[in-house]
Amino acid sequence: MEDGDIVYGPYPYQAITDRRKMKHYCFVLEVNEERMLVAAGTSSHLDSCPLEHEFQIEQKRDVEKLHLAKETRFDMKEVAWVDIRDFEPVSNIQECPNLYYKLQRALRSAGHI
């Protein structure tokens, strides 16, 4: 796993005892040897004007390139450290360079850069 990956796994992480349930897409912000900092993803509450700290992927071509099931919103303020082994890689934001500006805005607003 690396920064910029989109992963799929149990979230909200601390609240789930059975790691096979409640899986969501998450955006990887930081990785160390065994853990990674991820931002929560959801397909609910998508908005034509997302909050500044939300990174929203809504264009069909981007959703397909990133191998997401549907339009997804990542809240860069809702983050948690998780065990890498509980998540599977899906894609990396490098597959959609047209989204970099939106991502940078969300990361900056949430205080990650």
Backbone as CSV, one residue per row, in Angstrom:
resi,resn,N_x,N_y,N_z,CA_x,CA_y,CA_z,C_x,C_y,C_z
1,MET,0.845,-1.173,0.000,0.000,0.000,0.000,0.895,1.243,0.000
2,GLU,0.342,2.314,-0.595,1.074,3.571,-0.621,0.099,4.740,-0.572
3,ASP,0.640,5.923,-0.281,-0.182,7.128,-0.263,-0.893,7.259,-1.605
4,GLY,-2.149,7.660,-1.561,-2.912,7.846,-2.793,-3.683,6.622,-3.233
5,ASP,-3.491,5.499,-2.535,-4.257,4.296,-2.859,-5.696,4.445,-2.390
6,ILE,-6.586,3.795,-3.097,-7.948,3.597,-2.619,-8.018,2.130,-2.239
7,VAL,-8.467,1.879,-1.019,-8.504,0.520,-0.479,-9.927,0.189,-0.038
8,TYR,-10.158,-1.089,0.209,-11.486,-1.548,0.625,-11.329,-2.408,1.865
9,GLY,-12.060,-2.053,2.918,-11.955,-2.819,4.151,-12.883,-2.291,5.228
10,PRO,-12.726,-2.819,6.456,-13.645,-2.486,7.558,-13.487,-1.045,8.049
11,TYR,-14.602,-0.329,8.072,-14.604,1.045,8.567,-16.013,1.388,9.021
12,PRO,-16.237,2.026,10.153,-15.273,2.628,11.069,-14.478,1.567,11.817
13,TYR,-13.205,1.655,11.728,-12.292,0.589,12.130,-12.393,0.208,13.612
14,GLN,-12.351,1.188,14.498,-12.349,0.885,15.935,-13.675,0.308,16.407
15,ALA,-14.744,0.560,15.691,-16.079,0.128,16.126,-16.441,-1.275,15.665
16,ILE,-15.626,-1.867,14.793,-15.982,-3.160,14.213,-15.145,-4.267,14.842
17,THR,-15.814,-5.254,15.400,-15.089,-6.378,15.986,-14.880,-7.496,14.966
18,ASP,-15.813,-7.669,14.049,-15.668,-8.669,12.989,-15.176,-7.953,11.735
19,ARG,-13.891,-8.078,11.436,-13.261,-7.330,10.343,-13.768,-7.738,8.955
20,ARG,-14.646,-8.736,8.871,-15.210,-9.143,7.583,-16.466,-8.343,7.237
21,LYS,-16.959,-7.547,8.193,-18.207,-6.811,8.001,-17.963,-5.312,7.854
22,MET,-18.994,-4.616,7.403,-18.983,-3.149,7.326,-17.813,-2.622,6.497
23,LYS,-17.635,-3.147,5.310,-16.516,-2.713,4.481,-16.888,-1.457,3.690
24,HIS,-15.899,-0.583,3.565,-16.048,0.675,2.836,-14.760,0.961,2.072
25,TYR,-14.894,1.820,1.063,-13.701,2.335,0.401,-13.079,3.376,1.322
26,CYS,-11.762,3.415,1.330,-11.031,4.419,2.094,-9.888,4.940,1.229
27,PHE,-9.455,6.160,1.514,-8.353,6.779,0.794,-7.129,6.789,1.700
28,VAL,-6.009,6.270,1.219,-4.785,6.165,2.019,-4.040,7.496,2.011
29,LEU,-3.812,8.028,3.222,-3.103,9.292,3.384,-1.644,9.091,3.763
30,GLU,-1.368,8.040,4.524,-0.006,7.807,5.018,0.148,6.323,5.322
31,VAL,1.354,5.798,5.107,1.610,4.380,5.335,2.909,4.226,6.109
32,ASN,2.889,3.332,7.112,4.141,2.908,7.731,4.216,1.394,7.580
33,GLU,5.021,0.708,8.316,5.257,-0.723,8.086,4.008,-1.596,8.195
34,GLU,3.186,-1.378,9.201,2.037,-2.255,9.425,0.694,-1.540,9.408
35,ARG,0.727,-0.224,9.473,-0.518,0.533,9.580,-0.563,1.621,8.522
36,MET,-1.770,2.116,8.308,-1.935,3.232,7.381,-3.031,4.154,7.904
37,LEU,-2.885,5.424,7.580,-3.884,6.423,7.930,-4.816,6.549,6.735
38,VAL,-6.101,6.304,6.963,-7.067,6.345,5.868,-8.177,7.344,6.165
39,ALA,-8.728,7.892,5.082,-9.904,8.764,5.168,-11.113,7.943,4.759
40,ALA,-12.189,8.131,5.470,-13.408,7.368,5.239,-14.065,7.738,3.917
41,GLY,-14.586,6.720,3.242,-15.326,6.918,2.008,-16.777,6.500,2.178
42,THR,-17.657,7.162,1.445,-19.074,6.812,1.473,-19.709,7.182,0.139
43,SER,-20.780,6.504,-0.184,-21.513,6.858,-1.401,-22.786,7.632,-1.061
44,SER,-22.960,7.951,0.202,-24.141,8.734,0.593,-23.759,10.205,0.769
45,HIS,-24.766,11.064,0.711,-24.604,12.511,0.900,-23.666,13.135,-0.123
46,LEU,-23.707,12.648,-1.361,-22.935,13.285,-2.421,-23.606,14.611,-2.748
47,ASP,-22.808,15.611,-3.019,-23.331,16.955,-3.183,-22.659,17.619,-4.381
48,SER,-23.383,18.480,-5.058,-22.788,19.207,-6.176,-21.777,20.243,-5.683
49,CYS,-21.846,20.588,-4.414,-20.887,21.510,-3.792,-20.360,20.883,-2.503
50,PRO,-19.433,19.928,-2.607,-18.929,19.278,-1.393,-18.183,20.266,-0.497
51,LEU,-18.094,19.942,0.780,-17.315,20.756,1.705,-15.859,20.736,1.267
52,GLU,-15.105,21.758,1.650,-13.722,21.863,1.185,-12.859,20.671,1.577
53,HIS,-13.149,20.017,2.689,-12.326,18.895,3.138,-12.819,17.556,2.583
54,GLU,-13.794,17.581,1.687,-14.306,16.356,1.074,-13.771,16.215,-0.344
55,PHE,-13.292,15.031,-0.655,-12.799,14.709,-1.991,-13.832,13.793,-2.623
56,GLN,-14.500,14.315,-3.628,-15.623,13.595,-4.220,-15.273,13.126,-5.630
57,ILE,-15.561,11.860,-5.901,-15.351,11.282,-7.227,-16.730,10.962,-7.769
58,GLU,-17.185,11.795,-8.735,-18.547,11.631,-9.201,-18.680,11.383,-10.698
59,GLN,-17.646,11.659,-11.465,-17.718,11.436,-12.906,-17.621,9.941,-13.210
60,LYS,-18.490,9.457,-14.066,-18.561,8.030,-14.370,-17.214,7.472,-14.832
61,ARG,-16.511,8.204,-15.684,-15.221,7.708,-16.197,-14.199,7.575,-15.067
62,ASP,-14.218,8.508,-14.096,-13.292,8.439,-12.961,-13.658,7.291,-12.032
63,VAL,-14.954,7.115,-11.787,-15.430,6.002,-10.949,-14.960,4.679,-11.551
64,GLU,-15.093,4.540,-12.854,-14.683,3.302,-13.527,-13.173,3.112,-13.492
65,LYS,-12.402,4.168,-13.776,-10.933,4.068,-13.769,-10.406,3.667,-12.400
66,LEU,-11.068,4.151,-11.362,-10.619,3.878,-9.995,-11.251,2.622,-9.413
67,HIS,-12.019,1.920,-10.212,-12.628,0.644,-9.825,-13.520,0.762,-8.592
68,LEU,-14.258,1.867,-8.526,-15.221,2.065,-7.448,-16.568,1.517,-7.891
69,ALA,-17.382,1.074,-6.943,-18.700,0.534,-7.261,-19.663,1.642,-7.684
70,LYS,-19.496,2.840,-7.117,-20.361,3.976,-7.432,-19.664,5.259,-7.027
71,GLU,-20.310,6.378,-7.287,-19.759,7.668,-6.893,-19.414,7.633,-5.405
72,THR,-18.274,8.227,-5.067,-17.785,8.137,-3.690,-17.256,9.471,-3.210
73,ARG,-17.493,9.727,-1.926,-17.009,10.943,-1.257,-16.088,10.513,-0.119
74,PHE,-14.866,11.061,-0.111,-13.920,10.791,0.969,-13.830,12.023,1.856
75,ASP,-14.072,11.824,3.140,-14.003,12.925,4.100,-12.595,12.932,4.689
76,MET,-11.785,13.869,4.286,-10.384,13.914,4.704,-10.214,14.333,6.162
77,LYS,-11.312,14.710,6.824,-11.254,15.004,8.260,-11.624,13.783,9.099
78,GLU,-12.290,12.819,8.494,-12.653,11.598,9.221,-11.614,10.528,8.884
79,VAL,-10.592,10.434,9.735,-9.463,9.541,9.464,-9.215,8.607,10.645
80,ALA,-8.541,7.505,10.357,-8.179,6.549,11.406,-6.958,5.756,10.966
81,TRP,-6.176,5.334,11.946,-5.066,4.415,11.680,-5.640,3.007,11.673
82,VAL,-5.302,2.233,10.637,-5.837,0.883,10.474,-4.697,-0.084,10.158
83,ASP,-4.962,-1.353,10.351,-3.997,-2.402,10.038,-4.053,-2.685,8.537
84,ILE,-2.914,-2.622,7.879,-2.842,-2.847,6.431,-3.440,-4.189,6.044
85,ARG,-3.237,-5.200,6.874,-3.682,-6.568,6.530,-5.198,-6.699,6.412
86,ASP,-5.948,-5.774,6.977,-7.409,-5.847,6.932,-8.008,-5.218,5.671
87,PHE,-7.167,-4.650,4.813,-7.649,-3.944,3.633,-7.061,-4.521,2.359
88,GLU,-7.824,-4.396,1.289,-7.333,-4.832,-0.014,-7.220,-3.620,-0.939
89,PRO,-6.165,-3.578,-1.752,-5.998,-2.449,-2.664,-7.040,-2.483,-3.780
90,VAL,-7.462,-1.309,-4.205,-8.450,-1.183,-5.283,-7.828,-0.452,-6.467
91,SER,-7.236,0.714,-6.207,-6.647,1.525,-7.275,-5.767,2.589,-6.643
92,ASN,-5.241,3.489,-7.484,-4.450,4.609,-6.993,-4.897,5.860,-7.734
93,ILE,-4.892,6.975,-7.046,-5.361,8.233,-7.614,-4.554,8.633,-8.844
94,GLN,-3.366,8.101,-9.019,-2.552,8.410,-10.198,-3.250,7.998,-11.490
95,GLU,-4.230,7.114,-11.393,-4.981,6.698,-12.569,-5.915,7.808,-13.074
96,CYS,-6.131,8.839,-12.263,-7.005,9.956,-12.647,-6.336,11.290,-12.312
97,PRO,-5.301,11.676,-13.063,-4.605,12.934,-12.751,-5.503,14.168,-12.823
98,ASN,-6.624,14.072,-13.526,-7.546,15.204,-13.600,-8.186,15.514,-12.233
99,LEU,-8.051,14.625,-11.269,-8.639,14.834,-9.940,-7.653,15.438,-8.938
100,TYR,-6.395,15.632,-9.335,-5.368,16.110,-8.406,-5.741,17.430,-7.733
101,TYR,-6.274,18.385,-8.496,-6.607,19.686,-7.909,-7.642,19.531,-6.801
102,LYS,-8.696,18.763,-7.058,-9.735,18.539,-6.046,-9.153,17.841,-4.819
103,LEU,-8.271,16.879,-5.048,-7.645,16.158,-3.941,-6.770,17.102,-3.112
104,GLN,-5.935,17.893,-3.769,-5.063,18.827,-3.058,-5.867,19.815,-2.218
105,ARG,-6.976,20.307,-2.773,-7.833,21.236,-2.037,-8.372,20.581,-0.775
106,ALA,-8.842,19.350,-0.896,-9.403,18.638,0.268,-8.329,18.346,1.308
107,LEU,-7.160,17.913,0.857,-6.059,17.616,1.788,-5.606,18.876,2.530
108,ARG,-5.503,19.971,1.801,-5.083,21.247,2.403,-6.121,21.712,3.422
109,SER,-7.378,21.631,3.063,-8.450,22.067,3.960,-8.491,21.246,5.239
110,ALA,-8.194,19.953,5.126,-8.229,19.067,6.294,-6.924,19.137,7.106
111,GLY,-5.936,19.872,6.617,-4.676,20.035,7.362,-3.666,18.922,7.133
112,HIS,-3.807,18.168,6.043,-2.856,17.085,5.765,-1.653,17.561,4.955
113,ILE,-1.762,18.731,4.324,-0.606,19.319,3.622,-0.557,20.801,3.906
